[in-house]
PDB file of C-alpha atoms in Angstrom:
ATOM      1  CA  UNK A 282       0.000   0.000   0.000  1.00 61.00           C
ATOM      2  CA  UNK A 283       2.846   2.368   0.803  1.00 63.00           C
ATOM      3  CA  UNK A 284       4.432   1.910  -2.625  1.00 68.00           C
ATOM      4  CA  UNK A 285       1.066   2.361  -4.310  1.00 67.00           C
ATOM      5  CA  UNK A 286       0.453   5.597  -2.412  1.00 62.00           C
ATOM      6  CA  UNK A 287       3.796   6.995  -3.507  1.00 62.00           C
ATOM      7  CA  UNK A 288       4.438   5.686  -6.997  1.00 64.00           C
ATOM      8  CA  UNK A 289       1.198   6.749  -8.630  1.00 62.00           C
ATOM      9  CA  UNK A 290       3.046   9.537 -10.441  1.00 64.00           C
ATOM     10  CA  UNK A 291       6.633   8.361  -9.809  1.00 64.00           C
ATOM     11  CA  UNK A 292       6.469   4.760 -10.919  1.00 67.00           C
ATOM     12  CA  UNK A 293       9.992   4.779 -12.389  1.00 73.00           C
ATOM     13  CA  UNK A 294      11.668   5.942  -9.169  1.00 71.00           C
ATOM     14  CA  UNK A 295      10.145   3.555  -6.640  1.00 76.00           C
ATOM     15  CA  UNK A 296      13.348   1.592  -5.942  1.00 80.00           C
ATOM     16  CA  UNK A 297      15.313   4.480  -4.464  1.00 73.00           C
ATOM     17  CA  UNK A 298      12.479   5.389  -2.103  1.00 74.00           C
ATOM     18  CA  UNK A 299      12.130   1.967  -0.465  1.00 80.00           C
ATOM     19  CA  UNK A 300      14.425   2.761   2.539  1.00 80.00           C
ATOM     20  CA  UNK A 301      12.417   5.881   3.393  1.00 75.00           C
ATOM     21  CA  UNK A 302       9.125   4.097   2.906  1.00 77.00           C
ATOM     22  CA  UNK A 303      10.277   1.367   5.302  1.00 83.00           C
ATOM     23  CA  UNK A 304      11.313   4.010   7.809  1.00 82.00           C
ATOM     24  CA  UNK A 305       7.963   5.773   7.504  1.00 77.00           C
ATOM     25  CA  UNK A 306       6.100   2.494   8.074  1.00 82.00           C
ATOM     26  CA  UNK A 307       8.230   1.326  11.011  1.00 87.00           C
ATOM     27  CA  UNK A 308       7.935   4.666  12.809  1.00 86.00           C
ATOM     28  CA  UNK A 309       4.198   5.128  12.267  1.00 82.00           C
ATOM     29  CA  UNK A 310       1.704   4.352  15.024  1.00 84.00           C
ATOM     30  CA  UNK A 311      -0.199   1.101  14.426  1.00 83.00           C
ATOM     31  CA  UNK A 312      -3.644   0.907  15.999  1.00 80.00           C
ATOM     32  CA  UNK A 313      -3.541  -2.912  16.051  1.00 82.00           C
ATOM     33  CA  UNK A 314      -0.456  -3.046  18.307  1.00 87.00           C
ATOM     34  CA  UNK A 315      -1.023   0.359  19.988  1.00 87.00           C
ATOM     35  CA  UNK A 316       2.522   1.494  19.242  1.00 90.00           C
ATOM     36  CA  UNK A 317       5.068   1.682  16.426  1.00 90.00           C
ATOM     37  CA  UNK A 318       6.878  -1.360  14.959  1.00 91.00           C
ATOM     38  CA  UNK A 319      10.150   0.402  15.816  1.00 90.00           C
ATOM     39  CA  UNK A 320       9.190   0.513  19.496  1.00 91.00           C
ATOM     40  CA  UNK A 321       8.258  -3.186  19.457  1.00 91.00           C
ATOM     41  CA  UNK A 322      11.637  -4.215  18.031  1.00 92.00           C
ATOM     42  CA  UNK A 323      13.975  -1.824  19.864  1.00 91.00           C
ATOM     43  CA  UNK A 324      12.000  -1.029  23.010  1.00 91.00           C
ATOM     44  CA  UNK A 325      12.183   2.725  22.523  1.00 88.00           C
ATOM     45  CA  UNK A 326      10.638   5.456  20.441  1.00 86.00           C
ATOM     46  CA  UNK A 327      12.212   6.097  17.036  1.00 84.00           C
ATOM     47  CA  UNK A 328      14.654   9.027  16.755  1.00 81.00           C
ATOM     48  CA  UNK A 329      13.216  12.182  15.307  1.00 76.00           C
ATOM     49  CA  UNK A 330      14.294  13.185  11.828  1.00 72.00           C
ATOM     50  CA  UNK A 331      15.004  16.882  11.812  1.00 70.00           C
ATOM     51  CA  UNK A 332      13.781  18.789   8.799  1.00 72.00           C
ATOM     52  CA  UNK A 333      16.649  19.832   6.599  1.00 72.00           C
ATOM     53  CA  UNK A 334      17.483  23.522   6.346  1.00 73.00           C
ATOM     54  CA  UNK A 335      18.251  24.377   2.752  1.00 73.00           C
ATOM     55  CA  UNK A 336      21.925  24.931   1.823  1.00 71.00           C
ATOM     56  CA  UNK A 337      23.315  24.036   5.267  1.00 77.00           C
ATOM     57  CA  UNK A 338      25.648  21.470   3.729  1.00 78.00           C
ATOM     58  CA  UNK A 339      28.484  22.228   1.342  1.00 76.00           C
ATOM     59  CA  UNK A 340      27.958  19.048  -0.686  1.00 81.00           C
ATOM     60  CA  UNK A 341      25.409  19.599  -3.435  1.00 82.00           C
ATOM     61  CA  UNK A 342      24.547  15.908  -3.748  1.00 83.00           C
ATOM     62  CA  UNK A 343      23.784  15.657  -0.015  1.00 82.00           C
ATOM     63  CA  UNK A 344      21.785  18.871  -0.132  1.00 83.00           C
ATOM     64  CA  UNK A 345      19.674  17.558  -3.003  1.00 83.00           C
ATOM     65  CA  UNK A 346      19.151  14.154  -1.352  1.00 80.00           C
ATOM     66  CA  UNK A 347      17.969  15.680   1.929  1.00 82.00           C
ATOM     67  CA  UNK A 348      15.592  18.049   0.184  1.00 83.00           C
ATOM     68  CA  UNK A 349      14.118  15.135  -1.762  1.00 80.00           C
ATOM     69  CA  UNK A 350      13.876  13.106   1.460  1.00 78.00           C
ATOM     70  CA  UNK A 351      11.818  15.740   3.251  1.00 81.00           C
ATOM     71  CA  UNK A 352       9.529  16.168   0.255  1.00 81.00           C
ATOM     72  CA  UNK A 353       9.084  12.406  -0.060  1.00 76.00           C
ATOM     73  CA  UNK A 354       8.265  11.827   3.612  1.00 75.00           C
ATOM     74  CA  UNK A 355       5.688  14.580   3.505  1.00 80.00           C
ATOM     75  CA  UNK A 356       4.142  13.069   0.368  1.00 77.00           C
ATOM     76  CA  UNK A 357       4.040   9.591   1.917  1.00 73.00           C
ATOM     77  CA  UNK A 358       2.316  10.844   5.074  1.00 77.00           C
ATOM     78  CA  UNK A 359      -0.247  12.821   3.103  1.00 80.00           C
ATOM     79  CA  UNK A 360      -1.106   9.985   0.745  1.00 77.00           C
ATOM     80  CA  UNK A 361      -1.308   7.430   3.555  1.00 75.00           C
ATOM     81  CA  UNK A 362      -3.837   9.605   5.353  1.00 81.00           C
ATOM     82  CA  UNK A 363      -5.853   9.874   2.132  1.00 82.00           C
ATOM     83  CA  UNK A 364      -5.746   6.087   1.664  1.00 80.00           C
ATOM     84  CA  UNK A 365      -6.880   5.506   5.257  1.00 82.00           C
ATOM     85  CA  UNK A 366      -9.803   7.887   4.775  1.00 86.00           C
ATOM     86  CA  UNK A 367     -10.839   6.063   1.602  1.00 86.00           C
ATOM     87  CA  UNK A 368     -10.744   2.682   3.358  1.00 84.00           C
ATOM     88  CA  UNK A 369     -12.738   4.080   6.270  1.00 84.00           C
ATOM     89  CA  UNK A 370     -15.427   5.400   3.926  1.00 85.00           C
ATOM     90  CA  UNK A 371     -15.715   2.027   2.210  1.00 83.00           C
ATOM     91  CA  UNK A 372     -15.898   0.227   5.565  1.00 78.00           C
ATOM     92  CA  UNK A 373     -18.515   2.629   6.946  1.00 77.00           C
ATOM     93  CA  UNK A 374     -20.729   2.078   3.906  1.00 77.00           C
ATOM     94  CA  UNK A 375     -21.217  -1.570   4.903  1.00 70.00           C
ATOM     95  CA  UNK A 376     -21.098  -1.273   8.676  1.00 70.00           C
ATOM     96  CA  UNK A 377     -23.192   0.632  11.146  1.00 68.00           C
ATOM     97  CA  UNK A 378     -22.492   1.428  14.761  1.00 72.00           C
ATOM     98  CA  UNK A 379     -25.661   0.718  16.693  1.00 80.00           C
ATOM     99  CA  UNK A 380     -26.590  -1.029  19.916  1.00 85.00           C
ATOM    100  CA  UNK A 381     -29.932  -2.304  21.162  1.00 88.00           C
ATOM    101  CA  UNK A 382     -31.182  -2.425  24.726  1.00 88.00           C
ATOM    102  CA  UNK A 383     -33.338  -5.036  26.426  1.00 90.00           C
ATOM    103  CA  UNK A 384     -36.958  -4.422  25.527  1.00 88.00           C
ATOM    104  CA  UNK A 385     -36.218  -2.785  22.172  1.00 89.00           C
ATOM    105  CA  UNK A 386     -38.268  -3.946  19.198  1.00 89.00           C
ATOM    106  CA  UNK A 387     -36.428  -4.812  16.020  1.00 89.00           C
ATOM    107  CA  UNK A 388     -37.180  -6.117  12.553  1.00 87.00           C
ATOM    108  CA  UNK A 389     -35.411  -9.294  11.476  1.00 86.00           C
ATOM    109  CA  UNK A 390     -34.002  -9.998   8.031  1.00 83.00           C
ATOM    110  CA  UNK A 391     -33.976 -13.718   7.271  1.00 74.00           C
ATOM    111  CA  UNK A 392     -32.444 -15.630   4.389  1.00 63.00           C
ATOM    112  CA  UNK A 393     -34.463 -18.782   3.663  1.00 50.00           C
ATOM    113  CA  UNK A 394     -31.512 -20.379   1.897  1.00 46.00           C
ATOM    114  CA  UNK A 395     -29.508 -20.038   5.139  1.00 46.00           C
ATOM    115  CA  UNK A 396     -32.253 -20.924   7.634  1.00 47.00           C
ATOM    116  CA  UNK A 397     -33.245 -24.359   6.394  1.00 45.00           C
ATOM    117  CA  UNK A 398     -36.351 -24.536   8.602  1.00 44.00           C
ATOM    118  CA  UNK A 399     -37.967 -21.667   6.659  1.00 49.00           C
ATOM    119  CA  UNK A 400     -40.082 -22.533   3.664  1.00 50.00           C
ATOM    120  CA  UNK A 401     -39.123 -20.897   0.387  1.00 52.00           C
ATOM    121  CA  UNK A 402     -41.946 -19.451  -1.658  1.00 54.00           C
ATOM    122  CA  UNK A 403     -42.212 -19.825  -5.389  1.00 55.00           C
ATOM    123  CA  UNK A 404     -41.930 -16.049  -5.846  1.00 57.00           C
ATOM    124  CA  UNK A 405     -39.144 -15.652  -3.311  1.00 56.00           C
ATOM    125  CA  UNK A 406     -37.884 -12.350  -4.719  1.00 62.00           C
ATOM    126  CA  UNK A 407     -41.271 -10.760  -3.993  1.00 62.00           C
ATOM    127  CA  UNK A 408     -41.396 -12.039  -0.409  1.00 64.00           C
ATOM    128  CA  UNK A 409     -40.892  -9.651   2.536  1.00 66.00           C
ATOM    129  CA  UNK A 410     -37.271  -8.909   3.339  1.00 74.00           C
ATOM    130  CA  UNK A 411     -37.893  -8.327   7.056  1.00 79.00           C
ATOM    131  CA  UNK A 412     -40.169  -9.893   9.660  1.00 80.00           C
ATOM    132  CA  UNK A 413     -41.367  -8.758  13.061  1.00 78.00           C
ATOM    133  CA  UNK A 414     -40.889  -6.616  14.974  1.00 86.00           C
ATOM    134  CA  UNK A 415     -39.556  -8.867  17.730  1.00 86.00           C
ATOM    135  CA  UNK A 416     -38.497  -7.982  21.258  1.00 89.00           C
ATOM    136  CA  UNK A 417     -34.834  -8.028  22.315  1.00 92.00           C
ATOM    137  CA  UNK A 418     -34.648 -10.252  25.408  1.00 93.00           C
ATOM    138  CA  UNK A 419     -30.883 -10.721  25.753  1.00 92.00           C
ATOM    139  CA  UNK A 420     -27.750  -8.911  24.662  1.00 90.00           C
ATOM    140  CA  UNK A 421     -25.086 -11.526  23.952  1.00 90.00           C
ATOM    141  CA  UNK A 422     -22.516  -8.861  23.027  1.00 87.00           C
ATOM    142  CA  UNK A 423     -22.401  -5.661  20.994  1.00 82.00           C
ATOM    143  CA  UNK A 424     -23.030  -7.507  17.719  1.00 82.00           C
ATOM    144  CA  UNK A 425     -25.304 -10.417  18.754  1.00 88.00           C
ATOM    145  CA  UNK A 426     -28.784 -10.330  20.266  1.00 91.00           C
ATOM    146  CA  UNK A 427     -31.395 -12.861  21.315  1.00 91.00           C
ATOM    147  CA  UNK A 428     -34.973 -12.182  20.198  1.00 90.00           C
ATOM    148  CA  UNK A 429     -38.327 -13.320  21.532  1.00 88.00           C
ATOM    149  CA  UNK A 430     -39.582 -15.302  18.552  1.00 83.00           C
ATOM    150  CA  UNK A 431     -43.006 -16.962  18.254  1.00 80.00           C
ATOM    151  CA  UNK A 432     -43.359 -20.222  20.173  1.00 78.00           C
ATOM    152  CA  UNK A 433     -43.740 -22.248  16.966  1.00 72.00           C
ATOM    153  CA  UNK A 434     -40.577 -20.825  15.392  1.00 74.00           C
ATOM    154  CA  UNK A 435     -37.782 -23.284  14.593  1.00 70.00           C
ATOM    155  CA  UNK A 436     -35.217 -20.559  13.873  1.00 75.00           C
ATOM    156  CA  UNK A 437     -32.356 -20.069  16.338  1.00 77.00           C
ATOM    157  CA  UNK A 438     -33.189 -16.900  18.324  1.00 83.00           C
ATOM    158  CA  UNK A 439     -29.691 -15.329  18.353  1.00 86.00           C
ATOM    159  CA  UNK A 440     -28.864 -13.022  15.434  1.00 84.00           C
ATOM    160  CA  UNK A 441     -26.041 -10.788  14.264  1.00 84.00           C
ATOM    161  CA  UNK A 442     -26.748  -7.060  14.385  1.00 85.00           C
ATOM    162  CA  UNK A 443     -26.450  -6.835  10.585  1.00 81.00           C
ATOM    163  CA  UNK A 444     -29.753  -8.779  10.371  1.00 84.00           C
ATOM    164  CA  UNK A 445     -31.594  -6.434  12.755  1.00 88.00           C
ATOM    165  CA  UNK A 446     -33.190  -3.032  12.246  1.00 86.00           C
ATOM    166  CA  UNK A 447     -34.696  -1.022  15.080  1.00 85.00           C
ATOM    167  CA  UNK A 448     -38.409  -0.253  14.917  1.00 81.00           C
ATOM    168  CA  UNK A 449     -39.129   3.460  14.551  1.00 73.00           C
ATOM    169  CA  UNK A 450     -42.441   4.817  15.834  1.00 69.00           C
ATOM    170  CA  UNK A 451     -45.415   2.979  17.243  1.00 67.00           C
ATOM    171  CA  UNK A 452     -47.812   2.860  14.280  1.00 61.00           C
ATOM    172  CA  UNK A 453     -46.056   0.023  12.502  1.00 56.00           C
ATOM    173  CA  UNK A 454     -47.713  -2.860  10.709  1.00 58.00           C
ATOM    174  CA  UNK A 455     -46.515  -6.161  12.135  1.00 56.00           C
ATOM    175  CA  UNK A 456     -45.143  -8.484   9.463  1.00 57.00           C
ATOM    176  CA  UNK A 457     -46.092 -12.085  10.169  1.00 56.00           C
ATOM    177  CA  UNK A 458     -43.355 -14.619  10.760  1.00 54.00           C
ATOM    178  CA  UNK A 459     -42.139 -16.657   7.786  1.00 53.00           C
ATOM    179  CA  UNK A 460     -43.689 -20.107   7.392  1.00 50.00           C
ATOM    180  CA  UNK A 461     -41.511 -22.941   8.670  1.00 49.00           C
ATOM    181  CA  UNK A 462     -41.228 -26.585   7.772  1.00 43.00           C
ATOM    182  CA  UNK A 463     -42.943 -28.898  10.206  1.00 41.00           C
ATOM    183  CA  UNK A 464     -40.844 -31.549  11.885  1.00 38.00           C
ATOM    184  CA  UNK A 465     -40.301 -34.346   9.383  1.00 37.00           C
ATOM    185  CA  UNK A 466     -40.928 -32.209   6.275  1.00 41.00           C
ATOM    186  CA  UNK A 467     -38.148 -32.224   3.682  1.00 48.00           C
ATOM    187  CA  UNK A 468     -36.133 -29.011   3.722  1.00 53.00           C
ATOM    188  CA  UNK A 469     -34.955 -27.227   0.614  1.00 67.00           C
ATOM    189  CA  UNK A 470     -32.246 -29.144  -1.244  1.00 76.00           C
ATOM    190  CA  UNK A 471     -29.730 -28.253  -3.964  1.00 82.00           C
ATOM    191  CA  UNK A 472     -30.276 -29.672  -7.421  1.00 83.00           C
ATOM    192  CA  UNK A 473     -27.330 -28.506  -9.528  1.00 85.00           C
ATOM    193  CA  UNK A 474     -24.246 -26.320  -9.574  1.00 86.00           C
ATOM    194  CA  UNK A 475     -24.499 -23.816 -12.406  1.00 87.00           C
ATOM    195  CA  UNK A 476     -21.270 -21.891 -11.974  1.00 88.00           C
ATOM    196  CA  UNK A 477     -18.155 -21.641  -9.851  1.00 89.00           C
ATOM    197  CA  UNK A 478     -15.951 -18.724  -8.765  1.00 88.00           C
ATOM    198  CA  UNK A 479     -13.252 -17.879  -6.226  1.00 86.00           C
ATOM    199  CA  UNK A 480     -13.866 -14.972  -3.865  1.00 75.00           C
ATOM    200  CA  UNK A 481     -11.263 -14.006  -1.235  1.00 74.00           C
ATOM    201  CA  UNK A 482      -9.583 -17.426  -1.547  1.00 79.00           C
ATOM    202  CA  UNK A 483     -12.945 -19.129  -0.938  1.00 82.00           C
ATOM    203  CA  UNK A 484     -14.662 -21.276  -3.549  1.00 87.00           C
ATOM    204  CA  UNK A 485     -18.274 -20.268  -4.191  1.00 86.00           C
ATOM    205  CA  UNK A 486     -20.827 -22.067  -6.353  1.00 86.00           C
ATOM    206  CA  UNK A 487     -24.070 -20.917  -7.931  1.00 86.00           C
ATOM    207  CA  UNK A 488     -26.714 -23.333  -6.623  1.00 84.00           C
ATOM    208  CA  UNK A 489     -29.905 -24.199  -8.480  1.00 84.00           C
ATOM    209  CA  UNK A 490     -32.384 -25.222  -5.766  1.00 79.00           C
ATOM    210  CA  UNK A 491     -34.716 -28.152  -6.301  1.00 78.00           C
ATOM    211  CA  UNK A 492     -38.249 -27.053  -7.157  1.00 74.00           C
ATOM    212  CA  UNK A 493     -37.271 -23.504  -8.119  1.00 75.00           C
ATOM    213  CA  UNK A 494     -36.276 -21.759 -11.317  1.00 78.00           C
ATOM    214  CA  UNK A 495     -32.716 -20.964 -12.334  1.00 82.00           C
ATOM    215  CA  UNK A 496     -33.491 -17.283 -11.687  1.00 80.00           C
ATOM    216  CA  UNK A 497     -33.710 -18.095  -7.955  1.00 76.00           C
ATOM    217  CA  UNK A 498     -30.202 -19.602  -7.882  1.00 81.00           C
ATOM    218  CA  UNK A 499     -27.908 -18.251  -5.161  1.00 80.00           C
ATOM    219  CA  UNK A 500     -24.157 -18.096  -4.590  1.00 82.00           C
ATOM    220  CA  UNK A 501     -23.062 -20.323  -1.701  1.00 81.00           C
ATOM    221  CA  UNK A 502     -19.732 -21.123  -0.069  1.00 80.00           C
ATOM    222  CA  UNK A 503     -18.734 -24.594  -1.291  1.00 82.00           C
ATOM    223  CA  UNK A 504     -17.419 -25.850   2.056  1.00 80.00           C
ATOM    224  CA  UNK A 505     -20.489 -24.584   3.917  1.00 76.00           C
ATOM    225  CA  UNK A 506     -22.694 -26.247   1.320  1.00 78.00           C
ATOM    226  CA  UNK A 507     -21.000 -29.608   1.925  1.00 78.00           C
ATOM    227  CA  UNK A 508     -21.516 -29.254   5.675  1.00 73.00           C
ATOM    228  CA  UNK A 509     -25.174 -28.236   5.353  1.00 72.00           C
ATOM    229  CA  UNK A 510     -25.929 -31.076   2.915  1.00 75.00           C
ATOM    230  CA  UNK A 511     -23.757 -34.046   3.973  1.00 72.00           C
ATOM    231  CA  UNK A 512     -25.995 -36.514   2.108  1.00 71.00           C
ATOM    232  CA  UNK A 513     -25.196 -34.924  -1.224  1.00 65.00           C
ATOM    233  CA  UNK A 514     -21.896 -35.129  -3.079  1.00 60.00           C
ATOM    234  CA  UNK A 515     -20.549 -33.092  -5.977  1.00 57.00           C
ATOM    235  CA  UNK A 516     -20.092 -35.066  -9.170  1.00 51.00           C
ATOM    236  CA  UNK A 517     -16.976 -34.309 -11.190  1.00 36.00           C
ATOM    237  CA  UNK A 518     -18.548 -32.847 -14.332  1.00 40.00           C
ATOM    238  CA  UNK A 519     -17.722 -30.063 -16.741  1.00 39.00           C
ATOM    239  CA  UNK A 520     -18.829 -26.832 -15.073  1.00 39.00           C
ATOM    240  CA  UNK A 521     -20.130 -25.443 -18.361  1.00 35.00           C
ATOM    241  CA  UNK A 522     -22.545 -28.303 -18.612  1.00 41.00           C
ATOM    242  CA  UNK A 523     -23.620 -27.976 -15.002  1.00 40.00           C
ATOM    243  CA  UNK A 524     -22.457 -29.934 -11.981  1.00 41.00           C
ATOM    244  CA  UNK A 525     -25.168 -32.140 -10.611  1.00 41.00           C
ATOM    245  CA  UNK A 526     -25.569 -32.841  -6.925  1.00 42.00           C
ATOM    246  CA  UNK A 527     -26.480 -36.456  -6.399  1.00 39.00           C
ATOM    247  CA  UNK A 528     -27.226 -38.494  -3.307  1.00 38.00           C
ATOM    248  CA  UNK A 529     -24.280 -40.435  -1.966  1.00 37.00           C
TER     249      UNK A 529
END
């Protein structure tokens, strides 16, 4: 990341700046370790680099090198701050900082393909995205909460905060709970693998679910799929022709 921040407009000069980039990294405060890498290795704070005063050395080459050093370090610091701000904005877009208290009412977002006890409707894309509201009865930690679900619900009552949304106001229409499979009913099962891809070093497959159209296919983690459906095995077939899931 440091090289990328610096060499955007100086791509041909990156080699000579590596020592200063390493110094900038090793003397910068790291939030993960609550100190600088230099302090971890040597047990003391890094020495301060004094800014160079122009023309205080009689050697022109040294004068030029020190001027370039100061300009480079300033550029590195500025661009690192910009990169950190960009990463923070991206992170904040997908994360929210919110906490619920006991007694709060929240809406619950369920994924029928994840909760196998929930029946999947034929027109799943038109089904409600959230159900409830339900009452928060226990705070497991800042990101996990236990809800008071209906007595006939077969869904585990503890949910991540990303699946919850606080109810606003009192005049809210209650969305009925999703229908569940009765004990002994067959749950949804995969029929075929339509496609395969690698995402963040994890293999994902596009699953065509039995009894539903190809348009309702969903991307699933391959290892999780094998755990959730131990009675099905992947046949070794050409992915372009579709990989069938057959009973073992």
